[in-house]
Coordinates of C-alpha atoms in Angstrom, one line a residue:
M1 CA -1.8 94.6 211.7
E2 CA -3.6 93.8 215.5
P3 CA -0.2 93.1 217.2
E4 CA 1.2 96.2 216.2
G5 CA -1.3 98.5 216.9
R6 CA -1.7 96.8 220.3
R7 CA 2.2 97.6 220.6
G8 CA 1.4 101.4 219.4
L9 CA -1.1 101.5 222.3
G10 CA 1.4 99.7 224.9
S11 CA 4.1 102.2 224.4
A12 CA 2.2 105.3 224.7
P13 CA 3.4 107.5 227.2
G14 CA 0.3 108.2 228.3
L15 CA -0.8 104.9 229.1
A16 CA 2.4 104.1 230.3
L17 CA 1.5 107.1 233.0
T18 CA -1.4 105.1 234.1
T19 CA 0.0 102.6 236.2
P20 CA 0.4 102.7 240.1
E21 CA 4.0 102.0 240.0
S22 CA 4.4 104.7 237.6
E23 CA 2.0 107.4 238.7
Q24 CA 4.2 106.7 242.3
K25 CA 7.4 107.4 240.6
R26 CA 6.3 110.8 238.8
R27 CA 5.4 112.2 242.1
T28 CA 8.5 110.8 243.7
E29 CA 10.5 112.7 241.2
A30 CA 8.0 115.9 241.0
K31 CA 8.5 116.3 245.1
A32 CA 12.2 115.7 244.8
G33 CA 12.6 118.5 241.6
A34 CA 10.7 120.6 243.9
A35 CA 12.6 120.2 247.5
G36 CA 16.0 121.4 245.5
P37 CA 15.2 125.1 245.2
S38 CA 12.8 125.0 248.4
A39 CA 15.5 123.6 250.4
V40 CA 17.8 126.5 249.4
R41 CA 15.2 129.3 249.9
A42 CA 14.2 127.6 253.4
R43 CA 18.2 127.6 254.4
R44 CA 18.4 131.3 252.7
F45 CA 15.5 132.2 255.5
L46 CA 17.1 130.8 258.3
L47 CA 20.8 132.3 257.3
C48 CA 18.9 135.8 257.3
L49 CA 17.5 135.0 260.5
Y50 CA 20.8 133.9 262.0
L51 CA 22.3 137.1 260.6
V52 CA 19.5 139.2 262.3
G53 CA 20.1 137.7 265.8
F54 CA 23.7 138.3 265.1
L55 CA 23.2 142.1 264.0
D56 CA 20.9 142.5 267.1
L57 CA 23.7 141.7 270.1
F58 CA 26.2 143.1 268.0
G59 CA 24.4 146.5 268.1
V60 CA 23.5 146.2 271.5
S61 CA 26.6 144.4 272.9
M62 CA 28.3 148.1 271.9
V63 CA 26.6 150.1 274.1
V64 CA 25.1 148.4 277.1
P65 CA 29.2 148.2 278.6
L66 CA 29.1 151.6 278.5
L67 CA 26.0 152.6 280.4
S68 CA 27.0 152.7 283.9
L69 CA 30.1 155.1 282.6
H70 CA 27.9 157.4 280.9
I71 CA 25.2 157.9 283.5
K72 CA 27.8 158.5 285.8
S73 CA 29.1 161.0 282.9
L74 CA 25.4 162.6 283.4
G75 CA 26.0 163.4 287.4
A76 CA 24.3 160.6 288.4
S77 CA 24.8 158.7 291.9
P78 CA 25.9 155.3 291.9
T79 CA 22.3 154.5 293.8
V80 CA 20.3 156.1 290.9
A81 CA 22.3 154.4 288.5
G82 CA 21.4 150.9 290.1
I83 CA 17.9 152.1 289.9
V84 CA 18.1 153.0 286.6
G85 CA 19.7 149.3 285.4
S86 CA 17.4 147.6 287.6
S87 CA 14.0 149.0 286.2
Y88 CA 14.9 147.9 282.4
G89 CA 15.0 144.3 284.0
V90 CA 11.7 145.2 285.5
L91 CA 10.4 146.2 282.2
Q92 CA 11.2 143.0 280.5
L93 CA 10.1 141.4 283.3
F94 CA 6.6 142.1 282.3
S95 CA 6.7 142.8 278.6
S96 CA 8.6 139.3 277.8
T97 CA 5.2 137.3 278.1
L98 CA 3.1 139.7 276.8
V99 CA 5.1 140.8 273.1
G100 CA 5.3 136.8 273.4
C101 CA 1.6 136.4 273.2
W102 CA 1.1 139.4 271.1
S103 CA 3.6 138.1 268.4
D104 CA 1.4 134.5 268.5
V105 CA -1.8 136.6 267.7
A106 CA -0.4 139.7 265.3
G107 CA 2.0 137.5 263.5
R108 CA 5.7 137.1 263.9
R109 CA 6.7 139.5 260.8
A110 CA 4.5 142.7 262.3
S111 CA 5.8 141.9 265.6
L112 CA 9.1 141.5 264.9
L113 CA 9.6 144.6 262.9
V114 CA 7.9 146.6 265.4
C115 CA 10.2 145.7 268.0
I116 CA 13.2 146.1 266.1
L117 CA 11.6 149.8 265.2
L118 CA 11.1 150.7 268.5
S119 CA 14.3 149.4 270.2
A120 CA 16.1 151.7 267.3
L121 CA 13.7 154.2 268.7
G122 CA 15.1 153.6 272.0
Y123 CA 18.9 153.7 271.5
L124 CA 18.7 156.9 269.3
L125 CA 17.2 158.8 272.3
L126 CA 19.8 157.4 274.1
G127 CA 22.5 158.9 271.7
A128 CA 20.7 162.1 272.4
A129 CA 20.5 162.0 276.3
T130 CA 22.2 164.8 277.7
N131 CA 20.8 164.2 281.4
V132 CA 19.7 161.7 283.6
F133 CA 15.6 162.2 282.9
L134 CA 16.1 161.4 279.3
F135 CA 18.6 158.7 279.8
V136 CA 16.0 156.8 281.7
L137 CA 13.4 157.6 279.3
A138 CA 15.6 156.0 276.4
R139 CA 15.7 153.1 278.3
V140 CA 11.9 152.5 278.4
P141 CA 11.2 151.6 274.7
A142 CA 13.8 148.9 274.8
G143 CA 13.1 147.7 278.1
I144 CA 9.7 147.2 276.7
F145 CA 10.0 146.1 273.2
K146 CA 13.3 145.1 273.1
H147 CA 12.4 140.9 272.8
T148 CA 13.8 140.8 269.0
L149 CA 15.3 137.3 269.6
S150 CA 12.7 135.6 271.9
I151 CA 10.1 136.5 268.7
S152 CA 13.0 135.2 266.5
R153 CA 13.2 131.8 268.3
A154 CA 9.0 131.7 268.1
L155 CA 10.0 131.9 264.3
L156 CA 12.3 129.3 264.0
S157 CA 10.0 127.0 265.9
D158 CA 7.1 127.6 263.7
L159 CA 9.7 127.0 260.7
V160 CA 11.3 123.8 261.4
A161 CA 10.2 120.3 262.7
E162 CA 10.4 119.5 266.1
K163 CA 13.6 116.7 266.1
E164 CA 15.5 119.9 264.3
R165 CA 14.6 122.7 266.5
P166 CA 17.3 122.7 269.2
V167 CA 19.9 122.7 266.8
V168 CA 18.4 125.3 264.5
I169 CA 17.9 127.6 267.6
A170 CA 21.5 126.5 269.0
H171 CA 22.9 127.7 265.8
F172 CA 20.6 130.8 266.2
N173 CA 22.5 131.6 269.6
T174 CA 25.4 130.7 268.4
A175 CA 25.2 133.5 265.9
S176 CA 24.3 136.0 268.4
S177 CA 26.9 135.1 270.8
V178 CA 29.3 136.2 268.0
G179 CA 27.5 139.3 267.9
F180 CA 28.1 139.9 271.9
I181 CA 31.8 139.0 271.6
L182 CA 32.3 141.3 268.8
G183 CA 30.4 144.5 269.9
P184 CA 31.9 145.3 273.1
V185 CA 35.3 145.3 271.3
V186 CA 34.4 147.8 268.5
G187 CA 31.9 149.9 271.7
G188 CA 35.3 150.0 273.6
Y189 CA 37.4 151.2 270.5
L190 CA 34.6 154.1 269.7
T191 CA 34.1 155.5 273.1
E192 CA 37.9 156.6 272.9
L193 CA 37.0 159.3 270.5
D194 CA 35.5 162.4 271.3
G195 CA 31.8 162.0 271.8
G196 CA 32.2 158.3 271.8
F197 CA 29.2 157.3 273.3
Y198 CA 26.5 159.6 271.1
L199 CA 28.6 157.9 268.2
T200 CA 28.2 154.4 269.9
A201 CA 24.9 155.0 270.3
F202 CA 23.6 156.1 266.6
I203 CA 25.6 153.3 265.3
C204 CA 24.0 150.9 267.5
F205 CA 20.7 152.8 265.8
S206 CA 21.9 152.5 262.3
V207 CA 22.7 148.8 262.9
F208 CA 18.9 148.1 264.3
I209 CA 17.3 150.3 261.2
L210 CA 19.8 147.8 258.9
N211 CA 18.1 145.0 260.7
A212 CA 14.3 145.9 260.1
G213 CA 15.2 146.1 256.8
L214 CA 16.5 142.9 256.2
V215 CA 13.3 141.7 258.1
W216 CA 11.7 143.4 255.9
L217 CA 13.0 142.1 252.7
L218 CA 12.9 138.4 253.8
P219 CA 10.9 136.1 251.5
W220 CA 7.9 135.8 253.6
S221 CA 5.7 135.4 250.7
E222 CA 7.7 131.6 250.0
A223 CA 5.6 130.9 253.7
K224 CA 2.2 130.9 254.5
L225 CA 0.7 131.8 257.9
G226 CA -0.9 128.4 259.0
S227 CA -2.8 130.1 262.0
A228 CA -3.6 133.4 263.4
G229 CA 0.0 135.1 262.3
N230 CA 2.1 132.0 263.6
G231 CA 3.0 128.8 262.1
L232 CA 4.9 129.7 259.4
Q233 CA 5.3 127.1 256.7
W234 CA 7.0 126.6 253.2
G235 CA 4.4 127.4 250.3
K236 CA 6.0 124.3 247.7
T237 CA 7.5 121.8 250.1
D238 CA 8.4 122.2 253.6
V239 CA 11.8 120.8 253.6
L240 CA 13.0 121.4 256.9
S241 CA 10.0 119.3 258.4
G242 CA 9.3 117.2 255.4
K243 CA 5.7 118.2 254.9
S244 CA 4.2 118.3 251.4
D245 CA 2.4 121.3 249.8
Y246 CA -0.8 119.5 250.2
D247 CA -0.3 118.7 253.7
M248 CA 0.7 122.0 254.6
R249 CA -2.4 123.1 252.9
E250 CA -4.8 120.4 254.2
A251 CA -3.1 121.6 258.0
A252 CA -3.8 124.7 257.2
T253 CA -7.3 125.0 256.4
T254 CA -8.3 122.6 259.6
H255 CA -6.5 124.9 261.6
G256 CA -8.1 128.0 260.0
A257 CA -11.9 126.7 260.3
R258 CA -11.0 126.0 264.2
T259 CA -9.3 129.6 264.7
R260 CA -12.2 131.7 262.6
D261 CA -14.3 132.6 265.7
K262 CA -11.2 133.6 267.6
T263 CA -9.3 135.6 264.6
A264 CA -13.0 138.0 264.3
W265 CA -11.8 139.3 268.1
P266 CA -9.6 142.4 268.3
P267 CA -5.9 141.5 268.7
W268 CA -5.8 143.2 272.3
V269 CA -8.6 140.7 273.5
E270 CA -7.1 137.5 271.8
V271 CA -3.7 138.4 273.7
A272 CA -5.9 138.6 277.1
S273 CA -8.0 135.1 276.0
A274 CA -4.7 133.2 275.0
L275 CA -2.7 134.5 278.7
R276 CA -5.6 133.1 280.4
D277 CA -5.6 129.9 278.6
M278 CA -1.9 129.5 279.4
K279 CA -2.3 130.8 283.2
S280 CA -3.7 127.5 284.4
L281 CA -1.8 125.4 282.0
L282 CA 1.4 126.6 282.8
F283 CA 1.0 126.6 286.6
S284 CA -0.6 123.1 286.5
E285 CA 1.9 121.2 284.1
M286 CA 4.6 122.8 283.6
W287 CA 5.7 125.0 286.9
D288 CA 8.6 122.3 287.0
I289 CA 10.2 123.7 283.9
F290 CA 10.3 126.8 284.8
L291 CA 11.5 126.7 288.0
V292 CA 14.3 124.7 286.8
R293 CA 15.2 127.3 284.4
L294 CA 14.8 130.1 286.9
L295 CA 17.1 127.9 289.7
M296 CA 19.6 127.0 286.7
G297 CA 19.7 131.0 285.5
V298 CA 20.1 132.2 289.1
A299 CA 22.8 129.6 289.6
V300 CA 25.1 130.6 286.7
M301 CA 24.4 134.3 287.1
L302 CA 26.0 134.0 290.9
Y303 CA 29.2 132.1 289.4
Y304 CA 29.5 135.4 287.0
S305 CA 28.3 137.9 289.8
N306 CA 31.5 138.5 291.2
F307 CA 33.8 136.7 289.4
V308 CA 36.8 139.5 288.6
L309 CA 36.7 140.3 292.4
A310 CA 36.7 136.6 293.5
L311 CA 39.8 135.8 290.6
E312 CA 41.7 139.3 292.2
E313 CA 41.0 138.6 296.0
R314 CA 42.1 134.4 295.6
F315 CA 44.2 134.4 293.1
G316 CA 45.8 137.8 292.9
V317 CA 44.7 137.9 289.1
R318 CA 44.4 141.3 287.4
P319 CA 40.9 142.0 286.1
K320 CA 42.7 143.1 282.8
V321 CA 43.4 138.8 282.7
T322 CA 40.1 138.2 283.6
G323 CA 38.5 139.9 281.0
Y324 CA 40.6 138.2 278.6
L325 CA 39.5 134.6 280.3
I326 CA 35.8 135.9 280.6
S327 CA 36.2 136.4 276.2
Y328 CA 37.6 133.1 275.8
S329 CA 34.7 131.8 277.7
S330 CA 32.5 133.3 275.6
A331 CA 34.2 132.6 272.7
L332 CA 33.4 128.9 273.4
G333 CA 30.3 129.1 274.4
A334 CA 29.4 130.6 271.1
T335 CA 31.1 127.3 269.6
A336 CA 28.3 124.6 271.4
G337 CA 25.9 125.4 269.1
F338 CA 28.0 123.3 266.3
A339 CA 28.3 120.5 268.8
L340 CA 24.7 120.2 270.1
G341 CA 23.9 118.4 267.1
P342 CA 26.0 115.5 267.4
V343 CA 25.4 115.6 270.9
L344 CA 21.7 115.3 270.8
R345 CA 21.9 112.7 268.3
L346 CA 23.8 110.9 271.0
Y347 CA 20.8 111.3 273.8
K348 CA 18.7 110.1 270.9
H349 CA 17.0 113.7 270.6
N350 CA 15.8 113.6 274.2
S351 CA 15.8 117.2 275.7
H352 CA 15.0 116.5 279.2
T353 CA 17.8 113.8 279.8
L354 CA 20.2 115.9 278.2
L355 CA 19.0 119.2 280.4
L356 CA 19.3 116.7 283.3
H357 CA 22.9 115.9 282.5
S358 CA 24.0 119.2 281.6
S359 CA 22.8 120.4 284.8
V360 CA 24.9 117.9 286.8
L361 CA 27.8 119.0 284.7
T362 CA 27.2 122.6 285.5
C363 CA 26.4 122.3 289.2
T364 CA 30.0 120.1 289.1
L365 CA 31.7 122.7 287.9
L366 CA 30.3 125.3 290.0
L367 CA 31.7 123.2 292.8
L368 CA 35.1 123.0 291.1
Y369 CA 35.3 126.6 290.5
S370 CA 34.2 127.1 294.1
T371 CA 37.2 125.0 295.3
A372 CA 39.5 125.4 293.0
P373 CA 43.5 125.6 294.6
T374 CA 44.9 126.7 291.5
V375 CA 44.0 129.4 288.5
G376 CA 44.2 126.3 285.9
A377 CA 41.5 124.8 287.7
V378 CA 39.3 127.7 287.3
I379 CA 40.4 127.9 283.4
L380 CA 39.1 124.4 283.5
S381 CA 35.9 125.0 285.1
S382 CA 35.4 128.3 283.2
T383 CA 35.7 126.1 279.7
L384 CA 33.8 123.3 280.5
L385 CA 30.9 125.5 281.8
S386 CA 30.9 127.5 278.6
F387 CA 29.8 124.3 277.0
S388 CA 27.2 123.1 279.9
T389 CA 25.4 126.2 280.4
A390 CA 24.9 127.0 276.6
I391 CA 23.6 123.5 275.9
G392 CA 21.4 123.6 279.1
R393 CA 19.7 126.8 278.1
T394 CA 19.1 125.3 274.8
C395 CA 17.4 122.1 276.2
I396 CA 15.5 124.1 278.4
T397 CA 13.7 126.4 275.5
D398 CA 13.2 123.2 273.2
L399 CA 11.8 121.6 276.7
Q400 CA 9.2 124.5 276.8
L401 CA 8.3 124.1 273.4
T402 CA 7.9 120.3 273.1
V403 CA 5.6 120.4 276.7
G404 CA 3.6 123.6 275.8
G405 CA 3.6 122.7 271.9
A406 CA 4.1 125.2 269.4
Q407 CA 1.0 126.4 269.1
A408 CA 1.8 129.6 271.6
S409 CA 5.5 129.1 271.0
G410 CA 5.5 133.1 271.4
T411 CA 3.8 133.1 274.6
L412 CA 6.0 130.1 276.0
I413 CA 9.6 132.0 274.9
G414 CA 8.4 135.2 276.5
M415 CA 7.3 133.9 279.7
G416 CA 11.0 132.1 279.9
Q417 CA 12.3 135.1 279.3
S418 CA 10.0 136.8 282.4
V419 CA 11.4 134.3 284.5
T420 CA 14.8 135.1 283.4
A421 CA 14.3 138.6 284.3
V422 CA 13.1 137.4 287.9
G423 CA 16.5 136.2 288.1
R424 CA 18.7 138.9 286.6
I425 CA 16.5 141.2 289.5
I426 CA 17.2 138.7 292.3
A427 CA 20.9 137.3 291.7
P428 CA 22.6 140.8 292.4
L429 CA 20.7 140.4 295.9
L430 CA 21.6 137.2 296.7
S431 CA 25.3 137.5 295.1
G432 CA 25.8 140.4 297.6
V433 CA 24.5 138.6 300.7
A434 CA 26.7 135.7 299.6
Q435 CA 29.5 137.4 299.7
E436 CA 29.7 138.6 302.6
V437 CA 30.5 135.4 303.8
S438 CA 33.2 134.6 301.7
P439 CA 34.4 135.1 297.6
C440 CA 33.4 131.6 297.1
G441 CA 29.8 132.6 298.7
P442 CA 28.3 133.3 295.3
P443 CA 29.1 130.4 293.1
S444 CA 28.9 127.9 296.3
L445 CA 25.3 129.4 296.7
G446 CA 25.0 128.5 293.1
V447 CA 25.5 125.0 293.7
V448 CA 22.8 124.7 296.1
L449 CA 20.5 126.2 293.5
A450 CA 21.8 123.8 291.0
L451 CA 21.2 120.7 293.1
V452 CA 17.6 121.6 294.1
A453 CA 17.0 122.1 290.1
I454 CA 18.4 118.1 289.6
F455 CA 16.1 117.1 292.3
I456 CA 12.9 118.4 290.6
M457 CA 14.0 117.2 287.2
S458 CA 14.8 114.0 288.6
L459 CA 11.4 113.8 290.3
N460 CA 9.8 114.9 287.2
K461 CA 9.8 112.6 284.5
P462 CA 9.4 114.3 280.8
R463 CA 5.7 114.8 279.6
S464 CA 4.2 113.8 276.4
I465 CA 4.0 117.0 273.9
G466 CA 0.5 115.0 273.0
D467 CA -1.7 116.3 275.9
M468 CA -0.6 119.7 275.9
S469 CA -0.8 120.5 272.5
D470 CA -4.2 119.3 272.8
K471 CA -5.1 121.7 275.2
L472 CA -3.8 124.8 273.3
K473 CA -5.4 124.0 270.3
S474 CA -8.7 123.3 271.7
E475 CA -9.0 126.8 273.1

């Protein structure tokens, strides 16, 4: 009887689970079981964000190519039209960093919804503009609040692990680029109709409202706020970053205790405080990254600034054919996001080295385009430039977040957009001066700027995220 009793107790499930090996096995199986549904929810959330990016640029690109024609039809002179066009860039210059910092404080969902809705209001007013004054007034909301893509990228950086961040952002850029390719086609067709511009603006407004509804319906309840509005983390299992629910709760609790005093302040005070904290950090530690972004951005803008005119003067290519070439290059650039994953694995996820090499390739291709003896050489340079510039844009954004830390991702991405806005303001001026010398002047000047950027990157080695993120977290 005794052996039988012992045998029965030994075979009891409750005692079998008390051994360390069986307990570890049970936990592993439980995590694996929870990861399945959570992985589906995580991928669904990312796909919805990709759709947000697609709809955003699809709506905008229907209207933006028609703006110069419409303001001219309202009786504006070319000078006034140019001033109105520049005013949008100036508004973006000052609002990008503020809105990005606000999204860090107020939270991604609230800031994303506000930006989408107020941008929609701007395009609705644009559709109702019957004179130049109303046209200018309609551009103000979009100029200040059209930062939906920046906030979406900041949200993506909150959701995914640092190793996967460049690939996810590249896929987001690809989805947005597809919208930018299709939008002008739809807008060009609609504008041929009676009142086509007003119809196009109203459809753009409707697309933004649809986007706001999509953002509202996103499964935000599946995520937990890890700080004062940012740091979205999956509730059960963080499949994308490989963190368990216990790890996420512990991190959220620790960080919540650290920031409890800060969250007692009004949002605008927090924004001002965050900007003061970032100022010294950016100018002392990250100046080279933003300078490289500016130089490479202006170099590429100079390439595109007189692309149509240069091909017509150099090779007699008609603008219609050049338009096809631009569309072809844009389509290739959209596919570059899918190639970034294998390329990053080849570089062992070293964004700095990949950025350096892509910048060298961009500089070489700009030089090839400037000295191209045939149209075939132009097509070759345009084809490869589509890939090098798309990879470079993703790498510079990832490098900003890596060096600056994801704690202030909205502010960092917003400052990057402000730097790009500066490039949009100065690039037309530099292009006009360089074009006085030669049709190849703007891209040749771009080669010089790219060389300066490469020199800066070569001198400044990549820094570790540790010290930088510690500075941000201790504030």
